[in-house]
């Protein structure tokens, strides 16, 4: 069974540009979570999508947004990039929303560098 | 305000011995806890989890213990193997996971030959 996939592996942008990161969940999983791991910090929850809708977001500004497609894949968009947006962005999927014991399975991440 | 804390940034253990990784939390609403392992340039890999209604869960060489009164959990790996060298993250969740997982900053486990 294929795991969570993310693209691209690396992305280099300049300040002020927009970045788009993509994630494909494990087949059969409907929930997709996005996390940011900045240097020296732990993984921070960004966004949660389920059944095509944004269900919740972490403490991040509105320029972090995304969407989930009918096939449950997801896109994370970061607008007006700032230097501190440089981080590893991880996507995770789980079988269903609200499952008390559902485990999140992570992809390999996209390393975003903002120059 | 860090709700999940892993106070040891690194831990060195001899191969074959027991590795004990610790995690403390402050939010009493957390009811599900997970441990992930991460190699460089890879995403975190799920290891083992425990519900707040239990105090122990075992899976092969990995055992997680939960002490709710102390708001403390630990991961025991026995025996430790060279492939266990990685960064281990403790994570916690409230209810159905609407707020995502809250992670600690990780402990780098180094298994010495």
Short mmCIF file of C-alpha atoms in Angstrom, two decimals:
data_model
loop_
_atom_site.label_atom_id
_atom_site.label_comp_id
_atom_site.label_asym_id
_atom_site.label_seq_id
_atom_site.Cartn_x
_atom_site.Cartn_y
_atom_site.Cartn_z
CA UNK A 1 0.00 0.00 0.00
CA UNK A 2 1.42 3.37 -1.02
CA UNK A 3 2.07 5.82 1.78
CA UNK A 4 1.46 9.55 1.90
CA UNK A 5 3.27 11.31 -0.92
CA UNK A 6 4.28 14.95 -1.14
CA UNK A 7 5.65 17.13 -3.92
CA UNK A 8 7.94 18.79 -4.56
CA UNK A 9 10.69 17.50 -2.29
CA UNK A 10 12.39 20.87 -2.24
CA UNK A 11 11.12 24.31 -3.17
CA UNK A 12 13.08 27.54 -3.29
CA UNK A 13 11.23 30.85 -3.47
CA UNK A 14 12.00 34.48 -2.86
CA UNK A 15 10.33 36.72 -0.33
CA UNK A 16 6.89 37.91 -1.45
CA UNK A 17 6.28 35.01 -3.83
CA UNK A 18 3.67 32.28 -3.45
CA UNK A 19 4.42 28.62 -2.79
CA UNK A 20 2.17 25.64 -3.56
CA UNK A 21 2.78 22.30 -1.90
CA UNK A 22 0.92 19.10 -2.73
CA UNK A 23 -0.05 16.00 -0.80
CA UNK A 24 -1.67 12.69 -1.71
CA UNK A 25 -3.07 10.73 1.24
CA UNK A 26 -3.06 7.00 1.74
CA UNK A 27 -5.80 5.39 -0.32
CA UNK A 28 -9.03 5.31 1.67
CA UNK A 29 -8.02 8.13 4.00
CA UNK A 30 -10.28 11.17 3.91
CA UNK A 31 -8.52 13.43 6.42
CA UNK A 32 -5.41 15.43 5.57
CA UNK A 33 -3.40 17.44 8.07
CA UNK A 34 -0.63 19.95 7.37
CA UNK A 35 2.20 20.70 9.81
CA UNK A 36 5.16 23.08 9.78
CA UNK A 37 8.51 22.19 11.31
CA UNK A 38 10.66 25.29 11.45
CA UNK A 39 14.29 25.12 12.56
CA UNK A 40 14.56 24.59 16.30
CA UNK A 41 10.83 24.15 16.73
CA UNK A 42 8.65 21.09 16.97
CA UNK A 43 5.95 20.24 14.49
CA UNK A 44 3.22 22.87 14.55
CA UNK A 45 -0.32 22.08 13.40
CA UNK A 46 -1.33 24.19 10.40
CA UNK A 47 -4.55 22.95 8.79
CA UNK A 48 -6.96 20.03 8.77
CA UNK A 49 -9.10 19.04 5.78
CA UNK A 50 -11.72 16.34 5.65
CA UNK A 51 -14.23 15.47 2.95
CA UNK A 52 -13.18 18.51 0.95
CA UNK A 53 -13.65 21.05 3.72
CA UNK A 54 -11.33 22.93 6.01
CA UNK A 55 -12.20 21.66 9.49
CA UNK A 56 -9.71 23.54 11.61
CA UNK A 57 -6.56 25.60 11.45
CA UNK A 58 -3.71 26.24 13.84
CA UNK A 59 -2.29 29.55 14.95
CA UNK A 60 -1.07 30.69 11.54
CA UNK A 61 -1.96 33.81 9.52
CA UNK A 62 -4.52 33.69 6.68
CA UNK A 63 -1.80 33.74 4.04
CA UNK A 64 -1.48 30.04 4.83
CA UNK A 65 -4.38 28.40 3.06
CA UNK A 66 -5.21 25.32 1.10
CA UNK A 67 -7.83 23.03 -0.23
CA UNK A 68 -8.77 19.39 -0.55
CA UNK A 69 -9.84 17.91 -3.85
CA UNK A 70 -12.58 15.31 -4.53
CA UNK A 71 -9.91 12.58 -4.62
CA UNK A 72 -8.83 13.73 -1.10
CA UNK A 73 -5.47 15.03 -2.23
CA UNK A 74 -4.60 18.42 -0.83
CA UNK A 75 -2.74 21.58 -1.66
CA UNK A 76 -1.13 24.02 0.76
CA UNK A 77 -0.64 27.57 -0.47
CA UNK A 78 1.57 30.10 1.26
CA UNK A 79 1.17 33.63 -0.04
CA UNK A 80 3.45 36.64 0.42
CA UNK A 81 6.31 34.44 1.56
CA UNK A 82 8.43 35.63 4.45
CA UNK A 83 11.91 34.45 5.41
CA UNK A 84 10.56 32.75 8.53
CA UNK A 85 8.31 30.55 6.38
CA UNK A 86 11.41 28.52 5.57
CA UNK A 87 10.64 25.13 7.08
CA UNK A 88 9.82 21.51 6.47
CA UNK A 89 6.12 21.15 5.64
CA UNK A 90 4.66 17.78 6.48
CA UNK A 91 1.38 16.33 5.38
CA UNK A 92 -0.36 13.52 7.26
CA UNK A 93 -3.48 11.51 6.52
CA UNK A 94 -5.84 9.50 8.68
CA UNK A 95 -8.77 7.23 7.89
CA UNK A 96 -11.63 9.46 8.94
CA UNK A 97 -12.51 12.58 10.79
CA UNK A 98 -13.20 12.34 14.49
CA UNK A 99 -11.97 8.81 14.89
CA UNK A 100 -10.82 8.77 18.47
CA UNK A 101 -7.98 6.33 17.90
CA UNK A 102 -7.13 7.24 14.34
CA UNK A 103 -3.43 7.52 13.76
CA UNK A 104 -1.94 10.11 11.44
CA UNK A 105 0.54 8.83 8.88
CA UNK A 106 3.07 11.28 7.56
CA UNK A 107 4.60 11.92 4.18
CA UNK A 108 8.30 12.71 3.63
CA UNK A 109 7.75 16.47 3.63
CA UNK A 110 8.53 19.42 1.40
CA UNK A 111 11.51 21.56 2.33
CA UNK A 112 10.61 25.18 1.57
CA UNK A 113 13.42 27.71 1.48
CA UNK A 114 12.61 31.41 1.23
CA UNK A 115 15.46 33.66 0.10
CA UNK B 1 3.35 27.70 26.08
CA UNK B 2 4.61 24.22 25.34
CA UNK B 3 1.93 21.68 26.15
CA UNK B 4 4.07 18.65 25.34
CA UNK B 5 7.64 18.64 26.60
CA UNK B 6 10.53 16.34 25.89
CA UNK B 7 13.20 17.64 28.21
CA UNK B 8 16.08 15.55 26.91
CA UNK B 9 17.26 16.79 23.51
CA UNK B 10 19.47 13.74 23.18
CA UNK B 11 20.04 10.34 24.76
CA UNK B 12 22.88 7.90 24.22
CA UNK B 13 22.32 4.19 24.96
CA UNK B 14 24.45 1.14 24.43
CA UNK B 15 23.24 -1.45 21.94
CA UNK B 16 21.28 -4.20 23.66
CA UNK B 17 20.34 -2.06 26.64
CA UNK B 18 17.00 -0.42 27.38
CA UNK B 19 16.26 3.04 25.98
CA UNK B 20 13.79 5.15 27.97
CA UNK B 21 12.43 8.30 26.39
CA UNK B 22 10.33 10.62 28.49
CA UNK B 23 7.54 13.06 27.76
CA UNK B 24 5.52 15.39 29.98
CA UNK B 25 2.33 17.22 29.14
CA UNK B 26 0.32 19.98 30.72
CA UNK B 27 -3.08 19.80 29.01
CA UNK B 28 -5.37 17.49 30.99
CA UNK B 29 -7.73 17.33 27.98
CA UNK B 30 -5.28 15.19 26.02
CA UNK B 31 -6.74 11.71 25.75
CA UNK B 32 -4.60 10.02 23.12
CA UNK B 33 -0.83 9.88 22.92
CA UNK B 34 1.50 8.75 20.15
CA UNK B 35 5.18 8.24 19.57
CA UNK B 36 6.78 8.86 16.21
CA UNK B 37 10.28 8.14 14.99
CA UNK B 38 11.99 10.34 12.44
CA UNK B 39 15.08 9.81 10.33
CA UNK B 40 16.75 12.78 8.61
CA UNK B 41 15.05 13.83 5.35
CA UNK B 42 12.04 11.59 6.05
CA UNK B 43 8.63 12.19 7.56
CA UNK B 44 7.79 10.91 11.05
CA UNK B 45 6.92 7.21 11.22
CA UNK B 46 4.23 6.08 13.63
CA UNK B 47 5.55 3.76 16.35
CA UNK B 48 3.01 3.18 19.06
CA UNK B 49 0.09 4.90 20.76
CA UNK B 50 -1.87 4.77 23.97
CA UNK B 51 -5.32 5.89 24.99
CA UNK B 52 -5.77 7.75 28.25
CA UNK B 53 -7.92 4.88 29.57
CA UNK B 54 -4.86 2.63 29.60
CA UNK B 55 -1.58 2.83 31.46
CA UNK B 56 0.49 0.56 29.25
CA UNK B 57 0.63 -0.55 25.65
CA UNK B 58 3.17 -2.94 24.21
CA UNK B 59 4.18 -3.72 20.64
CA UNK B 60 7.21 -5.92 20.20
CA UNK B 61 10.29 -4.13 21.51
CA UNK B 62 8.32 -0.95 22.19
CA UNK B 63 6.27 -0.25 25.31
CA UNK B 64 4.59 3.01 26.19
CA UNK B 65 3.64 3.80 29.78
CA UNK B 66 1.18 6.50 30.76
CA UNK B 67 0.95 8.06 34.22
CA UNK B 68 -2.05 10.35 34.05
CA UNK B 69 -1.74 11.71 37.56
CA UNK B 70 1.81 12.84 36.82
CA UNK B 71 0.95 13.83 33.23
CA UNK B 72 3.91 11.79 32.10
CA UNK B 73 4.51 9.15 29.51
CA UNK B 74 7.54 7.17 28.55
CA UNK B 75 8.64 4.98 25.67
CA UNK B 76 10.76 1.95 26.46
CA UNK B 77 12.75 0.23 23.73
CA UNK B 78 14.31 -3.08 24.65
CA UNK B 79 16.68 -4.28 23.47
CA UNK B 80 17.99 -1.18 21.70
CA UNK B 81 19.31 -1.74 18.19
CA UNK B 82 21.49 0.43 15.90
CA UNK B 83 18.51 1.09 13.61
CA UNK B 84 16.73 2.72 16.54
CA UNK B 85 19.03 5.74 16.25
CA UNK B 86 16.66 8.53 15.23
CA UNK B 87 14.71 11.47 16.62
CA UNK B 88 11.67 10.40 18.65
CA UNK B 89 8.66 12.68 18.96
CA UNK B 90 5.97 12.45 21.57
CA UNK B 91 2.56 13.72 20.40
CA UNK B 92 -0.81 14.20 22.05
CA UNK B 93 -4.34 14.81 20.90
CA UNK B 94 -7.63 16.02 22.31
CA UNK B 95 -10.72 14.04 21.33
CA UNK B 96 -11.20 13.50 17.61
CA UNK B 97 -8.10 15.39 16.60
CA UNK B 98 -9.71 18.60 15.41
CA UNK B 99 -6.73 20.56 16.69
CA UNK B 100 -4.24 18.24 15.09
CA UNK B 101 -1.49 16.64 17.06
CA UNK B 102 0.58 18.61 19.57
CA UNK B 103 4.19 17.54 19.38
CA UNK B 104 7.17 17.75 21.67
CA UNK B 105 10.46 18.98 20.25
CA UNK B 106 11.90 15.51 20.04
CA UNK B 107 14.70 13.47 21.60
CA UNK B 108 17.62 12.35 19.49
CA UNK B 109 18.36 8.74 20.45
CA UNK B 110 21.84 7.50 19.66
CA UNK B 111 22.54 3.79 19.99
CA UNK B 112 26.22 3.13 20.66
CA UNK B 113 27.76 -0.16 19.47
#
